[in-house]
DNA sequence: GAAGTTCGATTGTCCGGACAAAGCATTGAC
DNA sequence: GTCAATGCTTTGTCCGGACAATCGAACTTC
């Protein structure tokens, strides 16, 4: 095991983070092969000139990510799995872009409306209070993929239609300093109405994939509530669920 | 803040875990109201007769769950959100049961077959090697809800048809000492074929919700691969996605 | 040869302390 | 009145050490 590890104490990056990144890179790169032992924590700490708690913190973050497994009396092993990287909270725009499809967006509606009871409950604002309402059509290769209707609380974000045609909503939020934390989603299916079909280029009665989502930032605030409709013939969700012990 | 906290040092339950459970219960119960400060870690540790690292470990676990937020120079606050509890890896059987529906299962097929290329790739076994194949019909109130087809690696579990009619697959796995860690899912929709419709009590062409899932345990092993078909008129997925920073 | 026992290795838990970094409020200067 | 400097509070990072719990293998015993 000739793994090259080193930390830079003059860097402002925390030591445990430097270490966890190097370990993760080694796993990703194949230098640390699945099933291989990592060497015990004490020795590893001594070799790097770190304390055991620091090494443990680095390892723990990778255990949480599912890249490592610790077993008492045995050691810490690299997981042998096909699991690559746990997906982020998926943005349809980014998904399409990285899949080589050329995503485009038409902003159909971008206005401020009074919150309905459902929207108010989801966003945690007063019923009848102002909320942004955005309706978008998402296209790939010029073909309609999905119809997206979103509500956002006021005073959160400048919603510029031009920006929304150039990128996805999540990226705009992150750029505005909002750190997304989690999303509650409900996914179902139903047959398209005539109106929906026309909008998406499907016949009436065609199967549609529906999603309702409320997204929360790291302070627990709801930052977005949306109802999305996807052409089932063109799209399916891929995501990874983690078990919280 | 008259929060009652105490730890039992004679208990085998780790101290940090005792504390995090009490804090979680207080949040759940409303004793700790959203937005309220938790009191600084040093003082909290002193009051409980614990060290600061132990208190931090307890708090950190709740931060990871999204129940608390820490801010330097400010303190640790209870998140003010409608986020309830992060869902576990959902088991359809348990979901139905806790929703008051009376779930039932018919085991249609329970046999060992050679692994197809797709199954072999998903489970990480040799193509043509033995795998369990289980087909089930899941009912609620006597009505068909879903058709479930699952593949499991050999030597993992005793697959008893009677047990599978009495409970869900995940519960059987956990009972066999398997700790589930994560699942990779793909959810889509399509129109029912005549055969599928008949099996589920829907007309041909009715919208169906489809799911493909590979489940991994904490060692990274794939422990299950399944293709499920749900009646969209009767069921939709609810789940929570977490962002991994 | 099989079963139980002991023992070393390794992670799990916990302690007490130290200094740095960031927020916030107050104070001070202009 | 506005802005910058200062100081206090709190979390973030890191250290070194101690003992317990668990696993696996070697060993002993029957």
CSV table of C-alpha atoms in Angstrom, one decimal, chain A residues 5-120:
chain,number,residue,atom,x,y,z
A,5,UNK,CA,-1.1,11.0,1.5
A,6,UNK,CA,-0.1,14.4,2.9
A,7,UNK,CA,-1.6,17.4,4.5
A,8,UNK,CA,-0.7,21.1,4.2
A,9,UNK,CA,-0.9,22.7,7.6
A,10,UNK,CA,-0.5,26.2,6.2
A,11,UNK,CA,-3.7,25.8,4.2
A,12,UNK,CA,-6.9,27.2,5.5
A,13,UNK,CA,-8.7,24.0,4.4
A,14,UNK,CA,-9.3,21.9,7.5
A,15,UNK,CA,-7.0,19.0,7.9
A,16,UNK,CA,-9.7,16.4,8.1
A,17,UNK,CA,-11.2,17.7,4.9
A,18,UNK,CA,-7.9,17.6,3.0
A,19,UNK,CA,-7.5,14.0,4.1
A,20,UNK,CA,-11.1,12.9,3.2
A,21,UNK,CA,-10.7,14.5,-0.2
A,22,UNK,CA,-7.5,12.7,-0.9
A,23,UNK,CA,-9.0,9.4,0.2
A,24,UNK,CA,-12.1,10.0,-1.9
A,25,UNK,CA,-9.9,10.8,-4.9
A,26,UNK,CA,-7.9,7.6,-4.3
A,27,UNK,CA,-11.0,5.6,-4.2
A,28,UNK,CA,-12.5,7.2,-7.3
A,29,UNK,CA,-9.2,6.8,-9.1
A,30,UNK,CA,-8.9,3.2,-8.2
A,31,UNK,CA,-5.7,3.6,-6.2
A,32,UNK,CA,-7.7,2.3,-3.2
A,33,UNK,CA,-9.4,-0.8,-4.5
A,34,UNK,CA,-12.7,-2.1,-3.2
A,35,UNK,CA,-12.3,-4.3,-0.3
A,36,UNK,CA,-8.9,-3.2,0.6
A,37,UNK,CA,-8.1,-2.2,4.2
A,38,UNK,CA,-7.2,1.3,5.0
A,39,UNK,CA,-4.7,0.7,7.7
A,40,UNK,CA,-5.6,1.3,11.3
A,41,UNK,CA,-6.4,4.8,12.5
A,42,UNK,CA,-3.6,5.2,15.0
A,43,UNK,CA,-0.9,4.2,12.5
A,44,UNK,CA,-2.5,6.4,9.8
A,45,UNK,CA,-2.6,9.4,12.2
A,46,UNK,CA,1.1,8.8,13.1
A,47,UNK,CA,2.1,8.6,9.5
A,48,UNK,CA,0.4,11.9,8.6
A,49,UNK,CA,1.4,13.7,11.8
A,50,UNK,CA,-2.3,14.1,12.7
A,51,UNK,CA,-4.2,13.1,15.8
A,52,UNK,CA,-6.6,10.2,15.8
A,53,UNK,CA,-9.7,12.3,16.1
A,54,UNK,CA,-8.8,14.2,13.0
A,55,UNK,CA,-8.3,11.1,11.0
A,56,UNK,CA,-11.5,9.7,12.4
A,57,UNK,CA,-13.4,12.8,11.3
A,58,UNK,CA,-12.0,12.4,7.7
A,59,UNK,CA,-12.9,8.7,7.6
A,60,UNK,CA,-16.4,9.3,9.1
A,61,UNK,CA,-17.3,11.7,6.4
A,62,UNK,CA,-16.6,9.0,3.8
A,63,UNK,CA,-18.4,6.4,5.8
A,64,UNK,CA,-21.4,8.7,5.7
A,65,UNK,CA,-21.1,9.0,2.0
A,66,UNK,CA,-21.1,5.2,1.7
A,67,UNK,CA,-17.6,4.9,0.4
A,68,UNK,CA,-16.0,3.2,3.4
A,69,UNK,CA,-17.1,0.7,6.0
A,70,UNK,CA,-15.7,0.4,9.4
A,71,UNK,CA,-15.7,-2.8,11.4
A,72,UNK,CA,-14.6,-3.1,14.9
A,73,UNK,CA,-11.7,-5.4,15.4
A,74,UNK,CA,-11.2,-5.6,11.6
A,75,UNK,CA,-10.5,-2.2,10.2
A,76,UNK,CA,-11.8,0.2,7.6
A,77,UNK,CA,-12.5,-1.1,4.1
A,78,UNK,CA,-13.3,0.5,0.8
A,79,UNK,CA,-16.8,-0.5,-0.1
A,80,UNK,CA,-16.9,-2.9,-3.1
A,81,UNK,CA,-19.9,-1.7,-4.9
A,82,UNK,CA,-21.2,-0.3,-8.2
A,83,UNK,CA,-22.5,2.7,-6.3
A,84,UNK,CA,-20.8,5.7,-7.8
A,85,UNK,CA,-21.5,9.0,-6.4
A,86,UNK,CA,-24.7,9.8,-4.5
A,87,UNK,CA,-26.7,12.1,-6.7
A,88,UNK,CA,-27.3,15.6,-5.7
A,89,UNK,CA,-30.7,17.1,-5.5
A,90,UNK,CA,-31.4,16.8,-9.2
A,91,UNK,CA,-32.0,19.7,-11.4
A,92,UNK,CA,-33.8,18.8,-14.6
A,93,UNK,CA,-31.8,21.4,-16.5
A,94,UNK,CA,-28.5,20.1,-15.3
A,95,UNK,CA,-29.5,16.5,-15.8
A,96,UNK,CA,-30.4,17.2,-19.4
A,97,UNK,CA,-27.3,19.3,-20.0
A,98,UNK,CA,-24.9,16.7,-18.7
A,99,UNK,CA,-26.7,14.0,-20.7
A,100,UNK,CA,-25.8,15.9,-23.8
A,101,UNK,CA,-29.4,16.9,-24.6
A,102,UNK,CA,-29.6,20.6,-25.3
A,103,UNK,CA,-32.0,21.9,-22.7
A,104,UNK,CA,-34.0,25.1,-23.3
A,105,UNK,CA,-36.6,26.8,-21.3
A,106,UNK,CA,-39.6,28.9,-22.2
A,107,UNK,CA,-40.8,31.1,-19.4
A,108,UNK,CA,-44.6,31.1,-19.9
A,109,UNK,CA,-45.5,33.0,-16.7
A,110,UNK,CA,-43.4,35.0,-14.2
A,111,UNK,CA,-45.6,37.0,-11.9
A,112,UNK,CA,-46.6,37.6,-8.3
A,113,UNK,CA,-49.8,36.1,-7.1
A,114,UNK,CA,-51.6,35.6,-3.7
A,115,UNK,CA,-50.8,32.3,-2.2
A,116,UNK,CA,-53.4,29.6,-2.3
A,117,UNK,CA,-54.0,27.5,0.7
A,118,UNK,CA,-51.9,24.7,-0.7
A,119,UNK,CA,-49.0,26.9,-1.7
A,120,UNK,CA,-49.1,28.8,1.6
